[in-house]
XYZ file of N, CA and C in Angstrom:
531
model
N 57.092 80.141 -18.653
C 56.732 81.260 -19.486
C 55.738 80.871 -20.567
N 55.937 79.708 -21.195
C 55.010 79.254 -22.224
C 54.452 77.907 -21.783
N 53.158 77.797 -21.870
C 52.492 76.529 -21.554
C 51.429 76.302 -22.618
N 51.439 75.126 -23.241
C 50.399 74.883 -24.237
C 49.320 73.981 -23.652
N 48.084 74.233 -24.093
C 46.929 73.473 -23.618
C 46.539 72.380 -24.601
N 46.569 72.727 -25.873
C 46.145 71.754 -26.876
C 46.779 72.091 -28.214
N 46.753 71.106 -29.066
C 47.279 71.285 -30.418
C 46.462 70.406 -31.340
N 46.442 70.785 -32.609
C 45.727 69.965 -33.595
C 46.451 70.036 -34.924
N 46.306 68.952 -35.679
C 46.962 68.832 -36.973
C 45.915 68.349 -37.982
N 45.709 69.095 -39.073
C 44.777 68.629 -40.099
C 45.448 67.565 -40.968
N 44.860 66.393 -41.055
C 45.517 65.271 -41.715
C 44.670 64.750 -42.872
N 45.301 64.625 -44.047
C 44.624 64.084 -45.226
C 45.033 62.642 -45.470
N 46.307 62.312 -45.201
C 46.810 60.977 -45.511
C 47.951 60.617 -44.572
N 48.043 59.323 -44.257
C 49.180 58.815 -43.502
C 49.644 57.542 -44.187
N 50.964 57.412 -44.388
C 51.512 56.186 -44.959
C 52.594 55.645 -44.037
N 52.708 54.322 -44.035
C 53.759 53.647 -43.276
C 54.407 52.632 -44.203
N 55.716 52.715 -44.365
C 56.501 51.762 -45.143
C 57.563 51.188 -44.224
N 57.680 49.859 -44.205
C 58.676 49.240 -43.356
C 59.422 48.126 -44.063
N 60.724 48.068 -43.843
C 61.565 46.990 -44.373
C 61.944 46.075 -43.216
N 61.476 44.826 -43.294
C 61.778 43.868 -42.237
C 63.004 43.058 -42.612
N 63.790 42.690 -41.598
C 64.977 41.880 -41.857
C 64.584 40.458 -42.231
N 63.432 39.988 -41.743
C 62.878 38.691 -42.128
C 61.403 38.885 -42.383
N 60.889 38.214 -43.391
C 59.467 38.336 -43.701
C 59.203 39.461 -44.692
N 57.949 39.575 -45.024
C 57.550 40.567 -46.021
C 57.627 41.978 -45.466
N 58.022 42.888 -46.340
C 57.997 44.304 -45.985
C 56.544 44.748 -45.879
N 56.329 45.868 -45.250
C 54.965 46.379 -45.096
C 54.856 47.745 -45.749
N 53.665 48.042 -46.202
C 53.327 49.406 -46.596
C 51.812 49.528 -46.596
N 51.341 50.607 -46.043
C 49.916 50.876 -46.124
C 49.660 52.359 -46.053
N 48.482 52.715 -46.528
C 48.076 54.098 -46.620
C 46.714 54.239 -45.961
N 46.558 55.280 -45.161
C 45.266 55.622 -44.591
C 44.881 56.964 -45.189
N 43.727 56.998 -45.833
C 43.247 58.218 -46.471
C 42.096 58.764 -45.637
N 42.199 59.993 -45.220
C 41.167 60.641 -44.423
C 40.370 61.566 -45.343
N 39.140 61.201 -45.613
C 38.305 62.030 -46.461
C 36.928 62.125 -45.813
N 36.550 63.279 -45.326
C 37.292 64.541 -45.345
C 38.477 64.478 -44.391
N 39.299 65.490 -44.456
C 40.494 65.537 -43.608
C 40.105 65.426 -42.139
N 40.940 64.734 -41.387
C 40.719 64.588 -39.946
C 41.524 65.653 -39.212
N 40.915 66.261 -38.217
C 41.660 67.178 -37.353
C 42.083 66.372 -36.149
N 43.377 66.128 -36.059
C 43.922 65.241 -35.038
C 44.310 66.050 -33.803
N 43.669 65.783 -32.654
C 44.094 66.467 -31.433
C 45.407 65.864 -30.942
N 46.266 66.693 -30.427
C 47.565 66.238 -29.937
C 47.634 66.509 -28.445
N 48.118 65.537 -27.701
C 48.264 65.711 -26.261
C 47.037 65.296 -25.488
N 46.113 64.556 -26.136
C 44.888 64.166 -25.444
C 44.759 62.657 -25.318
N 45.877 61.956 -25.262
C 45.842 60.512 -25.118
C 45.792 59.814 -26.457
N 45.197 58.626 -26.495
C 45.144 57.819 -27.705
C 44.213 58.479 -28.717
N 44.676 58.570 -29.944
C 43.875 59.136 -31.032
C 43.531 57.995 -31.979
N 42.263 57.626 -32.006
C 41.838 56.472 -32.795
C 42.174 56.617 -34.270
N 42.121 57.837 -34.811
C 42.407 58.039 -36.225
C 43.846 57.679 -36.590
N 44.735 57.650 -35.603
C 46.137 57.328 -35.851
C 46.508 55.922 -35.402
N 45.543 55.155 -34.919
C 45.830 53.807 -34.417
C 46.095 52.875 -35.589
N 47.167 52.102 -35.505
C 47.502 51.137 -36.543
C 48.339 50.025 -35.930
N 48.240 48.846 -36.521
C 49.023 47.697 -36.075
C 50.156 47.473 -37.060
N 51.349 47.361 -36.540
C 52.522 47.046 -37.352
C 52.869 45.593 -37.075
N 53.001 44.765 -38.126
C 53.321 43.345 -37.909
C 54.604 43.164 -37.098
N 54.645 42.069 -36.334
C 55.825 41.750 -35.546
C 57.038 41.582 -36.432
N 58.202 41.810 -35.866
C 59.438 41.583 -36.586
C 60.461 42.658 -36.293
N 61.652 42.439 -36.849
C 62.716 43.434 -36.753
C 62.709 44.246 -38.035
N 62.753 45.533 -37.875
C 62.701 46.436 -39.015
C 64.046 47.143 -39.166
N 64.588 47.064 -40.365
C 65.821 47.803 -40.649
C 65.487 49.253 -40.991
N 64.258 49.481 -41.415
C 63.825 50.840 -41.733
C 62.312 50.925 -41.588
N 61.850 52.034 -41.041
C 60.426 52.306 -40.939
C 60.232 53.772 -41.288
N 59.381 54.034 -42.254
C 59.136 55.392 -42.709
C 57.680 55.745 -42.445
N 57.463 56.809 -41.685
C 56.128 57.324 -41.407
C 55.984 58.648 -42.142
N 54.876 58.814 -42.853
C 54.649 60.066 -43.565
C 53.227 60.548 -43.327
N 53.109 61.871 -43.145
C 51.809 62.510 -42.989
C 51.656 63.571 -44.063
N 50.492 63.618 -44.668
C 50.187 64.666 -45.635
C 49.066 65.509 -45.046
N 49.375 66.734 -44.629
C 48.314 67.593 -44.093
C 47.343 68.007 -45.193
N 46.157 68.391 -44.791
C 45.180 68.922 -45.736
C 45.714 70.234 -46.294
N 45.698 70.375 -47.601
C 46.241 71.575 -48.246
C 45.559 72.835 -47.718
N 46.381 73.829 -47.419
C 45.863 75.108 -46.956
C 45.489 75.131 -45.485
N 45.687 74.033 -44.791
C 45.326 73.965 -43.374
C 46.556 74.265 -42.520
N 46.353 74.364 -41.232
C 47.438 74.734 -40.333
C 47.559 73.753 -39.180
N 48.773 73.636 -38.702
C 49.081 72.932 -37.464
C 48.944 73.991 -36.378
N 48.056 73.782 -35.433
C 47.738 74.822 -34.468
C 48.098 74.395 -33.046
N 48.751 75.287 -32.319
C 49.087 75.078 -30.918
C 48.491 76.242 -30.130
N 47.755 75.922 -29.073
C 47.153 76.969 -28.241
C 47.614 76.812 -26.810
N 47.857 77.936 -26.160
C 48.309 77.910 -24.785
C 48.323 79.284 -24.157
N 49.262 79.476 -23.244
C 49.408 80.735 -22.508
C 50.863 81.171 -22.538
N 51.051 82.481 -22.567
C 52.380 83.067 -22.433
C 52.331 84.047 -21.279
N 53.302 83.945 -20.372
C 53.429 84.896 -19.268
C 54.621 85.793 -19.574
N 54.348 87.101 -19.670
C 55.439 88.022 -19.993
C 56.262 88.344 -18.743
N 57.289 89.164 -18.915
C 58.189 89.504 -17.802
C 57.493 90.257 -16.684
N 56.339 90.873 -16.969
C 55.569 91.590 -15.954
C 54.562 90.690 -15.250
N 54.567 89.399 -15.587
C 53.660 88.450 -14.949
C 52.259 88.434 -15.528
N 52.057 89.074 -16.680
C 50.745 89.096 -17.317
C 50.641 87.904 -18.265
N 49.540 87.157 -18.133
C 49.284 86.003 -18.993
C 48.468 86.422 -20.205
N 48.866 85.928 -21.369
C 48.135 86.160 -22.609
C 47.865 84.820 -23.275
N 46.674 84.676 -23.859
C 46.462 83.497 -24.684
C 47.478 83.508 -25.828
N 48.019 82.345 -26.137
C 49.023 82.193 -27.184
C 48.494 81.209 -28.215
N 48.598 81.586 -29.490
C 48.240 80.661 -30.563
C 49.319 80.717 -31.620
N 49.873 79.545 -31.926
C 50.875 79.411 -32.974
C 50.209 78.642 -34.114
N 50.218 79.231 -35.308
C 49.616 78.608 -36.474
C 50.708 78.371 -37.514
N 51.055 77.111 -37.701
C 52.116 76.758 -38.642
C 51.490 76.295 -39.952
N 51.830 76.964 -41.031
C 51.314 76.614 -42.358
C 52.126 75.436 -42.894
N 51.602 74.247 -42.721
C 52.304 73.023 -43.110
C 51.584 72.426 -44.306
N 52.069 72.748 -45.511
C 51.426 72.250 -46.723
C 52.156 71.063 -47.331
N 53.355 70.780 -46.889
C 54.133 69.705 -47.491
C 54.052 68.422 -46.694
N 54.652 67.403 -47.243
C 54.709 66.097 -46.618
C 55.647 66.137 -45.419
N 55.212 65.604 -44.293
C 56.069 65.472 -43.123
C 56.445 64.004 -43.016
N 57.727 63.706 -42.822
C 58.126 62.307 -42.757
C 59.211 62.103 -41.713
N 59.229 60.879 -41.194
C 60.214 60.472 -40.200
C 60.700 59.091 -40.593
N 62.006 58.905 -40.634
C 62.577 57.604 -40.973
C 63.380 57.084 -39.783
N 63.143 55.830 -39.445
C 63.945 55.124 -38.452
C 64.753 54.092 -39.224
N 66.069 54.037 -38.993
C 66.923 53.138 -39.765
C 67.871 52.366 -38.851
N 68.343 51.219 -39.352
C 69.423 50.493 -38.690
C 68.999 49.560 -37.583
N 68.045 48.652 -37.837
C 67.591 47.688 -36.832
C 67.170 48.355 -35.525
N 66.684 49.561 -35.621
C 66.318 50.309 -34.421
C 65.011 49.831 -33.819
N 64.182 49.155 -34.617
C 62.861 48.786 -34.135
C 62.687 47.283 -34.141
N 62.225 46.748 -33.026
C 62.026 45.320 -32.881
C 60.671 45.112 -32.216
N 59.663 44.726 -33.001
C 58.328 44.482 -32.479
C 58.148 42.974 -32.345
N 58.245 42.450 -31.137
C 58.146 41.013 -30.901
C 57.055 40.736 -29.876
N 55.818 40.810 -30.294
C 54.720 40.416 -29.428
C 54.192 41.522 -28.534
N 54.966 42.544 -28.306
C 54.492 43.633 -27.473
C 54.024 44.772 -28.360
N 53.004 45.450 -27.909
C 52.517 46.583 -28.679
C 53.423 47.779 -28.441
N 53.748 48.446 -29.506
C 54.515 49.688 -29.422
C 53.571 50.831 -29.726
N 53.793 51.934 -29.093
C 52.962 53.102 -29.312
C 53.766 54.213 -29.944
N 53.183 54.827 -30.959
C 53.751 56.052 -31.500
C 53.186 57.201 -30.693
N 54.020 58.116 -30.324
C 53.603 59.217 -29.471
C 53.945 60.537 -30.125
N 52.969 61.425 -30.165
C 53.231 62.776 -30.628
C 53.513 63.614 -29.392
N 54.682 64.209 -29.368
C 55.131 64.980 -28.218
C 55.483 66.383 -28.685
N 54.918 67.366 -28.066
C 55.263 68.740 -28.406
C 55.953 69.386 -27.219
N 57.105 69.942 -27.460
C 57.760 70.765 -26.451
C 57.922 72.142 -27.079
N 56.880 72.931 -26.937
C 56.830 74.241 -27.579
C 58.015 75.103 -27.156
N 58.457 74.966 -25.928
C 59.590 75.779 -25.455
C 60.859 75.517 -26.259
N 61.013 74.306 -26.806
C 62.182 73.996 -27.629
C 62.185 74.764 -28.941
N 61.040 75.280 -29.351
C 60.957 76.015 -30.614
C 61.492 77.431 -30.487
N 61.711 77.881 -29.268
C 62.131 79.258 -29.030
C 63.566 79.295 -28.536
N 64.372 80.171 -29.124
C 65.706 80.426 -28.577
C 65.556 81.500 -27.506
N 66.602 81.748 -26.751
C 66.555 82.802 -25.736
C 66.244 84.168 -26.343
N 66.798 84.450 -27.527
C 66.543 85.737 -28.189
C 65.070 85.866 -28.548
N 64.468 84.769 -29.014
C 63.063 84.818 -29.381
C 62.170 84.997 -28.164
N 62.561 84.401 -27.041
C 61.774 84.598 -25.821
C 61.713 86.071 -25.452
N 62.822 86.776 -25.654
C 62.825 88.217 -25.408
C 61.874 88.954 -26.336
N 61.772 88.505 -27.588
C 60.849 89.133 -28.543
C 59.389 88.942 -28.149
N 59.088 87.859 -27.452
C 57.708 87.617 -27.048
C 57.159 88.747 -26.192
N 58.000 89.326 -25.335
C 57.536 90.408 -24.464
C 57.078 91.631 -25.248
N 57.615 91.825 -26.452
C 57.257 92.976 -27.270
C 56.445 92.576 -28.499
N 55.906 91.392 -28.500
C 55.174 90.905 -29.664
C 53.856 91.655 -29.837
N 53.420 91.687 -31.080
C 52.127 92.291 -31.427
C 51.010 91.428 -30.842
N 50.046 92.090 -30.223
C 48.865 91.399 -29.712
C 47.712 91.662 -30.668
N 46.877 90.661 -30.877
C 45.732 90.759 -31.775
C 44.468 90.667 -30.940
N 43.525 91.545 -31.204
C 42.240 91.509 -30.499
C 41.339 90.442 -31.108
N 40.868 89.516 -30.286
C 39.893 88.511 -30.702
C 38.795 88.469 -29.657
N 37.615 88.865 -30.047
C 36.474 88.917 -29.128
C 36.804 89.722 -27.873
N 37.493 90.836 -28.057
C 37.817 91.727 -26.952
C 38.961 91.271 -26.073
N 39.672 90.225 -26.483
C 40.782 89.682 -25.690
C 42.073 89.838 -26.484
N 43.135 90.309 -25.824
C 44.447 90.376 -26.456
C 45.024 88.972 -26.562
N 45.392 88.579 -27.776
C 45.941 87.249 -28.037
C 47.309 87.418 -28.683
N 48.267 86.650 -28.228
C 49.579 86.620 -28.866
C 49.502 85.577 -29.974
N 49.377 86.058 -31.207
C 49.208 85.206 -32.379
C 50.510 85.187 -33.164
N 51.003 83.987 -33.428
C 52.215 83.818 -34.227
C 51.838 82.976 -35.432
N 51.870 83.604 -36.610
C 51.561 82.918 -37.861
C 52.256 83.665 -38.996
N 52.070 83.259 -40.245
C 52.790 83.951 -41.330
C 52.434 85.435 -41.478
N 51.308 85.884 -40.914
C 50.906 87.283 -41.029
C 51.205 88.118 -39.781
N 51.296 87.493 -38.633
C 51.482 88.204 -37.369
C 52.740 87.700 -36.665
N 53.535 88.640 -36.184
C 54.766 88.312 -35.460
C 55.680 87.416 -36.296
N 55.945 87.876 -37.504
C 56.727 87.091 -38.455
C 58.167 86.863 -38.004
N 58.730 87.782 -37.203
C 60.100 87.569 -36.702
C 60.150 86.379 -35.751
N 59.040 86.081 -35.126
C 58.952 84.893 -34.279
C 58.554 83.666 -35.092
N 57.687 83.869 -36.058
C 57.146 82.742 -36.821
C 58.222 81.966 -37.575
N 59.063 82.663 -38.300
C 60.005 81.977 -39.186
C 60.943 81.021 -38.440
N 61.590 81.450 -37.344
C 62.445 80.487 -36.632
C 61.656 79.358 -35.960
N 60.424 79.624 -35.531
C 59.600 78.573 -34.937
C 59.257 77.540 -35.996
N 58.821 78.012 -37.167
C 58.481 77.103 -38.250
C 59.696 76.275 -38.649
N 60.855 76.910 -38.740
C 62.082 76.200 -39.103
C 62.404 75.125 -38.075
N 62.295 75.451 -36.792
C 62.569 74.479 -35.724
C 61.578 73.321 -35.777
N 60.324 73.618 -36.054
C 59.285 72.594 -36.140
C 59.524 71.673 -37.335
N 59.773 72.257 -38.501
C 59.881 71.477 -39.739
C 61.211 70.759 -39.881
N 62.248 71.270 -39.210
C 63.606 70.763 -39.401
C 63.795 69.342 -38.888
N 63.221 69.012 -37.769
C 63.509 67.721 -37.165
C 62.259 67.123 -36.540
N 61.488 66.342 -37.320
C 60.261 65.755 -36.791
C 60.484 64.837 -35.598
N 61.694 64.267 -35.441
C 61.943 63.410 -34.286
C 61.766 64.172 -32.977
N 61.775 65.505 -33.030
C 61.548 66.289 -31.816
C 60.114 66.187 -31.328
N 59.186 65.773 -32.222
C 57.813 65.696 -31.765
C 57.146 64.361 -32.032
N 57.883 63.346 -32.450
C 57.302 62.020 -32.671
C 58.276 60.975 -32.194
N 57.796 59.968 -31.518
C 58.670 58.859 -31.141
C 57.843 57.590 -31.028
N 58.503 56.454 -31.182
C 57.876 55.147 -30.978
C 58.467 54.582 -29.702
N 57.564 54.170 -28.803
C 58.036 53.618 -27.528
C 57.316 52.328 -27.205
């Protein structure tokens, strides 16, 4: 029913703080000026590439600061119950700090490179009740095309639970492997 094609996140700053069980702790900051628009789901993103020193970490904290006033955008398709496909755009107003903490000797970097992966499962943002609302959602005309737009101004009954699901648990869309 829902398939996303691409997503992007406007990024102003990224910080990484790590507590190692042996050796010096780490912390560094990457400042993006001007803000970088990070594509998600398109493979390796050079703007997010970083090396974490080898060792066992009792805690690792990743934080992202989006560009103020910018949006996290997901674009895709929605197929309604009648089999009609509509372009879908979800615009999440993310003005605050997003952070993820890993704790308890969960991470062990010993000579092998680990990759941080941004994973979006847009379908997880919708409950069954919300999926039903999609069939009756307001469509917005953009260049003569009906678009299912979900943002703070359009389809607000869908927006609020989606935003809550997105903001509530960042581990749903980020992992280190």
